[in-house]
XYZ file of C-alpha atoms in Angstrom:
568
model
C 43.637 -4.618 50.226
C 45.811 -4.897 47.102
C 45.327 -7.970 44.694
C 47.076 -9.651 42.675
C 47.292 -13.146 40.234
C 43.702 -13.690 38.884
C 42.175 -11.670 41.973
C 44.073 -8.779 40.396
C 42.818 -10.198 36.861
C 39.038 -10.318 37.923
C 39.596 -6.775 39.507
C 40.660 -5.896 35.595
C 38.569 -3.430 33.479
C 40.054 -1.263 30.116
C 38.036 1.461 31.659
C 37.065 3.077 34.994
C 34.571 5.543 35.668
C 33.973 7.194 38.983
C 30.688 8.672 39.349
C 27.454 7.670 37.401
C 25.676 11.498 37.370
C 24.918 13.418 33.975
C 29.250 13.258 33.107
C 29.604 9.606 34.105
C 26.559 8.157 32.482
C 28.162 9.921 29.154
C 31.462 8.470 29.950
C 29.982 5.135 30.458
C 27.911 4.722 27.233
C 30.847 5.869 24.820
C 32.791 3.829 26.341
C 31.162 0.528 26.685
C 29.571 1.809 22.850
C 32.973 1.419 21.887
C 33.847 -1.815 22.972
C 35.446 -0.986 26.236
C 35.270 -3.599 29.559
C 34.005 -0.510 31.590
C 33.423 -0.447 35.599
C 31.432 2.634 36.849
C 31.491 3.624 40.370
C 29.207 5.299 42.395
C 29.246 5.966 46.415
C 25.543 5.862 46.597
C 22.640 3.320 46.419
C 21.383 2.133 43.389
C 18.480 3.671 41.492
C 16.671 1.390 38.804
C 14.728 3.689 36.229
C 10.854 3.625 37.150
C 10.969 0.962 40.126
C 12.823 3.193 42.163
C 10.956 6.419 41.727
C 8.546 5.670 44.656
C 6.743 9.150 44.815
C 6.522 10.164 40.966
C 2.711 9.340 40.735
C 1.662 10.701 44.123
C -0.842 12.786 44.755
C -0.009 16.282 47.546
C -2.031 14.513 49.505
C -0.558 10.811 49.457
C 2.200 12.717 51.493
C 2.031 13.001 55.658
C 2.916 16.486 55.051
C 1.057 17.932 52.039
C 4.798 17.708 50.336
C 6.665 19.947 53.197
C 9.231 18.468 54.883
C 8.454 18.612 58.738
C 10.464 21.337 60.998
C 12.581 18.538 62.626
C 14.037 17.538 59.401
C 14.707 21.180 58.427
C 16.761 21.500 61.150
C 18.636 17.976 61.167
C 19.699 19.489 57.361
C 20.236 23.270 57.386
C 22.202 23.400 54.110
C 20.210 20.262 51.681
C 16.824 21.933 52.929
C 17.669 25.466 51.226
C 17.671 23.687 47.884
C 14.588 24.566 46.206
C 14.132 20.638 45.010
C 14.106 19.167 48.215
C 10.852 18.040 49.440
C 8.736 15.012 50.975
C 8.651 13.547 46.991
C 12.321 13.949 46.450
C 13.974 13.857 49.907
C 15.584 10.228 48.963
C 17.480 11.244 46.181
C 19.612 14.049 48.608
C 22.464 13.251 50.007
C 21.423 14.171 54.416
C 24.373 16.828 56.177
C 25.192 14.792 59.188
C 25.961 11.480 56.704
C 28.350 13.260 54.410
C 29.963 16.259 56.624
C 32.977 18.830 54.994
C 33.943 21.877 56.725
C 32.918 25.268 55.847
C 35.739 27.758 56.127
C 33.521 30.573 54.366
C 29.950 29.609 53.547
C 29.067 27.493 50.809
C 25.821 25.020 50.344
C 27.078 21.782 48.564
C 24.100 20.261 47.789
C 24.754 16.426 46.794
C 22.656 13.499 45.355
C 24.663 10.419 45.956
C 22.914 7.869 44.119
C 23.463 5.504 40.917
C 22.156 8.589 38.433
C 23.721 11.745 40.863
C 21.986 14.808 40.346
C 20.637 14.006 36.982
C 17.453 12.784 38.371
C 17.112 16.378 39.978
C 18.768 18.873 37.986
C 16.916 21.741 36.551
C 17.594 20.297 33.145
C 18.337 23.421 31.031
C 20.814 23.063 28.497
C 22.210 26.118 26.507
C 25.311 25.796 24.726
C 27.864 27.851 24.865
C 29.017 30.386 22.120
C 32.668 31.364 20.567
C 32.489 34.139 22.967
C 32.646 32.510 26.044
C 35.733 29.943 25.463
C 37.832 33.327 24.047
C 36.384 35.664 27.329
C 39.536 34.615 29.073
C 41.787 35.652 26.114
C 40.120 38.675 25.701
C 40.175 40.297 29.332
C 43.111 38.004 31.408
C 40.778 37.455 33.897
C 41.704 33.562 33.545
C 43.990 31.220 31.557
C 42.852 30.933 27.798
C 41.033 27.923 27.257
C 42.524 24.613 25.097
C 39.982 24.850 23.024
C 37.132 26.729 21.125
C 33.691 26.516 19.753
C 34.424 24.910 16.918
C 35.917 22.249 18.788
C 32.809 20.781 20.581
C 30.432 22.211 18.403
C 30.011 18.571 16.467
C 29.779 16.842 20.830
C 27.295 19.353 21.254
C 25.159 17.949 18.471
C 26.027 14.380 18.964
C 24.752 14.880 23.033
C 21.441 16.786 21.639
C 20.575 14.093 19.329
C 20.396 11.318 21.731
C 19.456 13.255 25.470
C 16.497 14.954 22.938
C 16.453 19.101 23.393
C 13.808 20.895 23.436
C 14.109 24.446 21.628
C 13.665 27.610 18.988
C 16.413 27.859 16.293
C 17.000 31.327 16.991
C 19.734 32.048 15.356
C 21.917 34.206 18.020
C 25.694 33.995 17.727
C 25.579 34.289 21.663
C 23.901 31.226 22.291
C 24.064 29.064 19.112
C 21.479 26.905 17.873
C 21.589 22.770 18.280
C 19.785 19.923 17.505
C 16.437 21.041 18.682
C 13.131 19.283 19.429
C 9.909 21.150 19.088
C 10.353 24.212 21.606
C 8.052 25.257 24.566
C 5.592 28.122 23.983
C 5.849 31.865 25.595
C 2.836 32.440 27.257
C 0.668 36.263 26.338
C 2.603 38.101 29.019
C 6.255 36.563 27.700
C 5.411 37.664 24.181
C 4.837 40.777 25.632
C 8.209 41.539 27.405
C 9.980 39.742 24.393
C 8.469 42.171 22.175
C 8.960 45.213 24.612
C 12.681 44.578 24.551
C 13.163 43.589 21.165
C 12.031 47.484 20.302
C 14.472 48.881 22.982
C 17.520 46.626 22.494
C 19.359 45.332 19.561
C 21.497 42.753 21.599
C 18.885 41.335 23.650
C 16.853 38.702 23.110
C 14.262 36.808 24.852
C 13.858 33.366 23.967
C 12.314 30.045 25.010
C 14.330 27.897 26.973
C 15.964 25.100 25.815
C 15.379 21.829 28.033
C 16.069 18.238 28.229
C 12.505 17.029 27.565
C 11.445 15.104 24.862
C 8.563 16.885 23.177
C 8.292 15.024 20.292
C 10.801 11.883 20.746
C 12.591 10.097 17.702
C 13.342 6.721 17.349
C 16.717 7.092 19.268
C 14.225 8.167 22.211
C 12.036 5.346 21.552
C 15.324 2.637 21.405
C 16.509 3.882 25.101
C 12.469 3.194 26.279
C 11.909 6.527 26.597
C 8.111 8.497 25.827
C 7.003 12.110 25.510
C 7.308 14.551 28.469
C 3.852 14.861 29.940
C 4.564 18.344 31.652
C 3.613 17.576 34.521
C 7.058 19.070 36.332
C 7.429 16.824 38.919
C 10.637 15.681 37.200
C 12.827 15.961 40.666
C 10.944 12.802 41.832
C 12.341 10.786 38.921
C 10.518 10.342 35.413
C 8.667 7.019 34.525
C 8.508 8.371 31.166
C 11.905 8.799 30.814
C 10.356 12.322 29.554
C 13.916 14.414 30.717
C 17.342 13.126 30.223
C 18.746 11.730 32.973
C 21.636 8.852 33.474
C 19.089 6.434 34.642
C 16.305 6.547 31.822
C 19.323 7.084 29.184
C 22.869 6.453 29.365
C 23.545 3.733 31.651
C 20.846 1.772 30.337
C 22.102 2.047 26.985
C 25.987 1.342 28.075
C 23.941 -1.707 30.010
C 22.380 -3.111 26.566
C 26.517 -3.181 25.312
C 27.271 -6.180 27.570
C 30.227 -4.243 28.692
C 29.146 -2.131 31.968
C 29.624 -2.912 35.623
C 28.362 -0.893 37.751
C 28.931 -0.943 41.055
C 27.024 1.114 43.366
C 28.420 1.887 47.669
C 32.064 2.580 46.513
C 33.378 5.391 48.106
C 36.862 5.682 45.774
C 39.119 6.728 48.269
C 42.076 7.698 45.939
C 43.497 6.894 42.461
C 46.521 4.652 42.288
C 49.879 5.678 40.986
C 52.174 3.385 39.047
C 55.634 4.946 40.033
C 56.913 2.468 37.330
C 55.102 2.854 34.330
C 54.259 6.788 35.222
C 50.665 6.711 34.807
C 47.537 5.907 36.661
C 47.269 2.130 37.771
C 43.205 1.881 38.858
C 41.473 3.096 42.090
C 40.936 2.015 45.960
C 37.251 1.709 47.265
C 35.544 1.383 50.487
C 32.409 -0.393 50.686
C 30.162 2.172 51.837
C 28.377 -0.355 54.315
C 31.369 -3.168 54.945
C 34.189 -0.426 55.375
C 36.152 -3.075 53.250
C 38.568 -1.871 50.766
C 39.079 -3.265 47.315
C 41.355 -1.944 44.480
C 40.460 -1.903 40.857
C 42.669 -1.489 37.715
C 41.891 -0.033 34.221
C 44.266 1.288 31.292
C 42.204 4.671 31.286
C 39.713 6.418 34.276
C 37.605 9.102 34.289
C 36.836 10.744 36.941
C 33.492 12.536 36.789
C 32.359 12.324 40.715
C 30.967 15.949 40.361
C 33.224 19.199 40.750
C 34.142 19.131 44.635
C 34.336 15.365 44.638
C 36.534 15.362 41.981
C 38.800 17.285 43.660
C 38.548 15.558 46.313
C 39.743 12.185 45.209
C 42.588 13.897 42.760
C 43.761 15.576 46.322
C 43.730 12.603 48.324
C 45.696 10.657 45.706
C 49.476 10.917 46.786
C 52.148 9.457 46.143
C 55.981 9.966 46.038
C 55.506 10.996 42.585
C 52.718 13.689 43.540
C 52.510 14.327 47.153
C 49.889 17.201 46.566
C 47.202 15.218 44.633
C 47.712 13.347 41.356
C 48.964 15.095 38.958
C 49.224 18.414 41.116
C 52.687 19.684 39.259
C 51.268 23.393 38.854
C 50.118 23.595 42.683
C 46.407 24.540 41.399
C 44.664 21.347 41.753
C 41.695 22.744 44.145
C 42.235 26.404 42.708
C 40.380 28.609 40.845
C 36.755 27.100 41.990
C 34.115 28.991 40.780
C 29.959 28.798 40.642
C 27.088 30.708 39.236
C 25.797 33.935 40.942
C 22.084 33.524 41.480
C 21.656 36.025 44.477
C 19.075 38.878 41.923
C 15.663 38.276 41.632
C 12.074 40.554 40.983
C 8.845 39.977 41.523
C 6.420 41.882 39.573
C 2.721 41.799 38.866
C 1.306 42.215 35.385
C -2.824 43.483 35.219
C -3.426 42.479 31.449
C -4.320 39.703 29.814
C -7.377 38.800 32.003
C -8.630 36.299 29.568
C -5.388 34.650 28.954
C -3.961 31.479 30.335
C -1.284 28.783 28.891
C -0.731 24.352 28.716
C 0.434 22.532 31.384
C 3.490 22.750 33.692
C 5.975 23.909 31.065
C 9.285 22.109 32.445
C 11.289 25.359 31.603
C 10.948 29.469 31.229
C 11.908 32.726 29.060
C 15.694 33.038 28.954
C 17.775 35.972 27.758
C 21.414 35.153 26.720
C 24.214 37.204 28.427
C 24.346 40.722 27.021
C 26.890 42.388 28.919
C 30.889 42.743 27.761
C 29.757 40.033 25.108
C 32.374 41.589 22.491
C 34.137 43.769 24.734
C 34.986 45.493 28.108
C 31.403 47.783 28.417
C 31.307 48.140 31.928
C 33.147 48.634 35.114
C 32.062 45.020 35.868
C 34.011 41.292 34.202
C 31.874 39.339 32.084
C 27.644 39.379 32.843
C 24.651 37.345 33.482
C 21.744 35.290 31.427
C 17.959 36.362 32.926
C 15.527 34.049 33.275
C 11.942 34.794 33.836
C 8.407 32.935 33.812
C 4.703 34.211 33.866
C 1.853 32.515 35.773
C -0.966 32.875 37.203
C -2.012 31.601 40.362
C -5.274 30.809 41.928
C -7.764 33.566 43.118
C -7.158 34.629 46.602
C -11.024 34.449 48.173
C -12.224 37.358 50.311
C -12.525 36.694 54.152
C -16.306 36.613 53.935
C -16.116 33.735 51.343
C -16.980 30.046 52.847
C -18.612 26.769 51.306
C -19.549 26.328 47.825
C -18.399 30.257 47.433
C -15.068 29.735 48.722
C -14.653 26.234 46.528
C -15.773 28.240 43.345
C -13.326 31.722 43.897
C -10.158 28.654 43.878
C -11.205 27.534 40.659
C -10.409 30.991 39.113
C -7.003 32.073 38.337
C -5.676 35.536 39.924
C -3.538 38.152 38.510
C -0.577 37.685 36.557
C 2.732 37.590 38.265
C 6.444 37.168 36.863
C 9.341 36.350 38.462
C 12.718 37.071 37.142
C 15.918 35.616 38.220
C 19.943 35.949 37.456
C 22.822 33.473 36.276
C 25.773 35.630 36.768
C 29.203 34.597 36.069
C 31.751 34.479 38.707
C 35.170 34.978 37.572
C 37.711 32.284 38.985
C 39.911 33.571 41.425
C 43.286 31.676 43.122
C 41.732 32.280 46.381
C 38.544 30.376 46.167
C 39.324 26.843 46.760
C 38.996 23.739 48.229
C 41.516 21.662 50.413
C 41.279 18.747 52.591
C 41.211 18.726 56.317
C 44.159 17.871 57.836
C 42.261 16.457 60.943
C 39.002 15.457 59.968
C 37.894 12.892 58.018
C 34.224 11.256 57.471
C 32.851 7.871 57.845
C 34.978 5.578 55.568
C 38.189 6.802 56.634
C 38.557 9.633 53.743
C 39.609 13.341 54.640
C 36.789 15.713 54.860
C 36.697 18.453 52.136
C 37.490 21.980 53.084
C 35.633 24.979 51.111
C 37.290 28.436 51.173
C 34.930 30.291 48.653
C 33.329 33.525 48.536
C 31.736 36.166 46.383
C 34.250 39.560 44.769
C 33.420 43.285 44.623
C 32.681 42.439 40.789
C 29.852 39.882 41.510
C 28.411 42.674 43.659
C 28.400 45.018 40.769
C 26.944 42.546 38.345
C 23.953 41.692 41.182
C 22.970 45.503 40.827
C 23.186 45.849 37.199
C 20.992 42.798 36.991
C 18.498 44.375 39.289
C 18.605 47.894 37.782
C 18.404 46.629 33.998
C 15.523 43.656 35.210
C 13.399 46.359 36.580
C 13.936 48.840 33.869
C 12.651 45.970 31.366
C 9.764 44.660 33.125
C 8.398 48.373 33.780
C 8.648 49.242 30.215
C 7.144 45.676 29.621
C 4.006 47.043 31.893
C 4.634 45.625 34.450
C 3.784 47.102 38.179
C 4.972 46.114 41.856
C 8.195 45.257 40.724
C 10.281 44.238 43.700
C 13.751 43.675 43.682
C 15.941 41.274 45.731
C 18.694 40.003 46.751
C 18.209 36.587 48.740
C 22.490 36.996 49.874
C 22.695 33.368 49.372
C 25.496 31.180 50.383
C 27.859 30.163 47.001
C 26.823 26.930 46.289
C 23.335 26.821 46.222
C 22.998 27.311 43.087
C 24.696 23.948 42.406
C 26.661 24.794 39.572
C 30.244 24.783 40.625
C 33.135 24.418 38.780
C 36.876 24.709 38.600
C 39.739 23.577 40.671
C 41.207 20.956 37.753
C 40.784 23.617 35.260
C 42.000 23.045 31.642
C 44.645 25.004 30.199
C 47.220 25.076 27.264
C 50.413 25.063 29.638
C 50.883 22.615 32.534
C 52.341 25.409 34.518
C 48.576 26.982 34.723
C 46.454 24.467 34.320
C 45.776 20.866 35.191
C 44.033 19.443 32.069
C 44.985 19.388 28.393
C 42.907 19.679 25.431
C 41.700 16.413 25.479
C 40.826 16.795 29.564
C 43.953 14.638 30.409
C 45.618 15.354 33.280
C 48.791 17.107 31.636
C 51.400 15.085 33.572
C 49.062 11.349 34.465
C 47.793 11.166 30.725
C 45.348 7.953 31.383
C 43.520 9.648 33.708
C 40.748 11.958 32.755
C 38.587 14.916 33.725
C 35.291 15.739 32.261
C 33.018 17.121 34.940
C 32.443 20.545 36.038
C 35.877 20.604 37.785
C 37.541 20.906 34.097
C 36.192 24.108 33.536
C 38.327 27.091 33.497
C 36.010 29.572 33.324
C 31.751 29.389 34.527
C 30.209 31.355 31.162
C 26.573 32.308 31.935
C 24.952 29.370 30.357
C 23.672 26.803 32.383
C 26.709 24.222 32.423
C 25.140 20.651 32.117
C 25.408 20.167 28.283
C 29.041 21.313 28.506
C 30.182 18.700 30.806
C 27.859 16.271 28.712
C 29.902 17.415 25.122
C 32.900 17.705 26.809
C 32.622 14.178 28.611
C 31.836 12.788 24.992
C 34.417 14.143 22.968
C 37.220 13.055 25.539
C 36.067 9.256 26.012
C 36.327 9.124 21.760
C 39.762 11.058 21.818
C 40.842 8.338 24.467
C 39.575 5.046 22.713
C 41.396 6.636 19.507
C 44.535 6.758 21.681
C 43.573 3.387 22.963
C 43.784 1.893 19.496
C 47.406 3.449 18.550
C 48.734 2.143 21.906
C 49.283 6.058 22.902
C 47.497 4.940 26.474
């Protein structure tokens, strides 16, 4: 349906958003904070902080199931079940596999939360920066375009994103995972001291650390201003916080863009494509379909940003054709879709620890021990590109009771904790590669008329070799550590799972490689802009949230600036 006269007026924003997850919500507040009319769009239901988290104060057994999810469901979602979130408290806020369908030309598990909030009411909510050596990796080896920018560059977004989400972390002071604007850190428990300090005497470049997290353990007055409290470490975050305890869009960004007077959000919009302005050469607004009506609308804006997660993102640039582009907006290089890449999670080890009998630890700490990338850091070391971060927690379970044990016995023996066990776990870089991609189906489309996504994406000979350098070095490290039982695996799953893909509108310095500038504008459409995972041109080892979050920042100032000086 196109508009025009004072329908097209009412249909009128200075700013368009598509998608309301951890990128949009940013895009949203700094752009209603400065001034901007602002429309965000989201394909999913709305989700009002606290009165739509219906399970966060349930008990395991307030659930039919104890908290599983029954068999039948299992198999009605073979790909959403595998993520480790899912469960009866959290199944509302995952998007079901029949409803939103794509087609799977090698494996990959998308796991989506459609939703006003997206996956930042269920991400994992670690937040590492990355370091100088990550945006020149691509420089250094060739394995990728150099990246538009460096550290220094986002350093000041990183801090301005830290302040107001609230971090949780150690000043360390590593050049290989810099140091932000912290809140008090998370404790090591007695068996994490003791592999920190059992690696700290055999290695000079590694170092284990506390995780930094999006939890506020010891809020400011920013916190307090967005109606946000202390994190109660409980770690049932993935149901949704009612203390606004983690960061997420809901408890944070889009209420604050919200208090501005400027936001509109608008929640069942399915934005089918991006309009093109033949005319004027750039970016004219976007068409939706009413998730329930099927009726479509189109809405204008001087600037958009598109932050509908990675895949989706390519999705919509893809589907947006014109005479102009007839391979996706802004597709002059032929890469839009390419170069898709994700974090290698396949390595684990269990391991059992027999000291410490008398020790125990606080809580549900919301995060774990984390040791920043050590491999080809500076240069080429191995016969492997780039390396992995290790992460690794210490617990201690309930006693197991004997078979003879029964009544007040058997009550008693669960009261007492068991034997220490650790678990250890990789986040290996992938390196982006021309061949993993997505596409869209020339035949199939879903529900509201838009063409289904195609994934072509698979893991190299070099992830293979990192997974077994992970395993080898993990097991070398927790034996010295003292630990025993040590089992090592690899769980061969799917790409995707580990949710953290990336890529396909990478940024660049020439239009020829890349897709995005400097600023994350679409080199040839320069009102339109990309500040999700798909911008990134390479994966790093860091878990990528606070990226998108600095990046998303920086761009939405760098475009009111332009704004102002008529340059958009």
């Amino acid at each position: 349906m196109n508009i025009t006269g004072s329908g097209k007026e009412q249909h009128t924003y200075d700013a368009i958003v598509i998608g309301s997850g951890i990128s949009g919500g940013w895009a949203a507040k700094e752009l209603c904070e400065k001034g901007l009319r602002t429309l965000v769009l989201e394909r999913g239901r709305d989700v009002k902080h606290i009165e739509d988290y219906p399970t966060a104060m349930n008990n395991p057994w307030d659930f039919p199931h104890r908290n599983r999810m029954p068999m039948s469901f299992d198999e009605e979602n073979p790909i959403a079940t595998k993520c480790y979130a899912l469960d009866e408290g959290t199944q509302h806020f995952f998007a079901k596999d029949n409803e939103h369908p794509y087609v799977q030309e090698k494996p990959f598990d998308w796991i989506k939360g459609y939703q006003v909030g997206g996956k930042s009411l269920i991400w994992a909510r670690q937040t590492q920066r990355w370091s100088k050596y990550d945006f020149e990796a691509n420089a250094r080896d060739g394995a990728a375009v150099d990246w538009p920018i460096r550290y220094e560059d986002i350093a000041p977004w990183y801090s301005h994103v830290e302040r107001f989400a609230g971090i949780s972390g150690n000043k360390d002071g590593l050049d290989t995972l810099p140091d932000g604007e912290f809140l008090k850190p998370w404790e090591l428990n007695c068996v994490e001291k003791e592999v920190q300090k059992t690696v700290a005497s055999l290695y000079k470049d590694r170092h284990v650390i506390i995780g930094r997290c999006a939890h506020l353990t010891e809020p400011k007055q920013i916190h307090f201003d967005q109606g946000r409290a202390q994190c109660q470490a409980r770690h049932l975050c993935y149901r949704g916080c009612p203390y606004g305890g983690y960061f997420s869009s809901n408890a944070s960004t889009l209420p604050w863009a919200a208090k501005t007077g400027k936001l509109t959000l608008r929640p069942f919009s399915v934005v089918e494509s991006i309009i093109y302005d033949e005319k004027k050469g750039k970016a004219a607004g976007v068409r939706v379909v009413d998730t329930n009506t099927k009726q479509v609308t189109e809405y204008f804006a001087r600037i958009i940003f598109v932050n509908a997660a990675a895949l989706n993102t390519n999705l919509v640039l893809l589907n947006s054709t014109s005479r102009r582009f007839p391979n996706g907006l802004g597709n002059d290089s032929g890469l839009l879709g390419r170069y898709v890449a994700f974090h290698n999670y396949r390595g684990s080890l269990n391991a059992t620890y027999e000291g410490f009998p008398d020790g125990y630890y606080y809580g549900r700490r919301p995060t774990t021990a984390f040791m920043p990338n050590f491999r080809n850091v500076h240069r080429q070391e191995t016969d492997f590109l780039r390396g992995y971060m290790v992460a690794f927690s210490a617990a201690r379970a309930t006693g197991v009771p004997s078979e003879e044990t029964f009544g007040a016995s058997f009550k008693e023996s669960l009261t007492k904790p068991g034997p220490w066990h650790t678990y250890m776990m990789m986040q290996g870089e992938t390196v982006p590669r021309y061949e993993n991609h997505v596409r869209l189906s020339t035949d199939l489309k879903d529900q509201w008329g838009v063409p289904q996504l195609v994934t072509s994406i698979s893991y190299t000979d070099n992830d293979e070799k990192l997974l077994a350098d992970f395993l080898e070095q993990g097991t070398y490290m927790l034996e010295k550590s003292g630990h025993i039982n040590i089992r090592p695996s690899d769980d061969k799953r799917n790409p995707g799972l580990d949710i953290h893909e990336m890529g396909g509108v990478r940024m660049g310095k020439d239009p020829k490689t890349s897709l995005l500038n400097a600023h994350n504008q679409l080199h040839s459409v320069k009102n339109v802009f990309v500040t999700d995972g798909a911008a990134m041109t390479s994966t790093g080892t860091q878990n990528p949230s606070i990226t998108f979050m600095a990046l998303t920042a920086r761009a939405a100032n760098y475009a009111v600036t332009a704004m102002k000086r008529k340059e958009l």
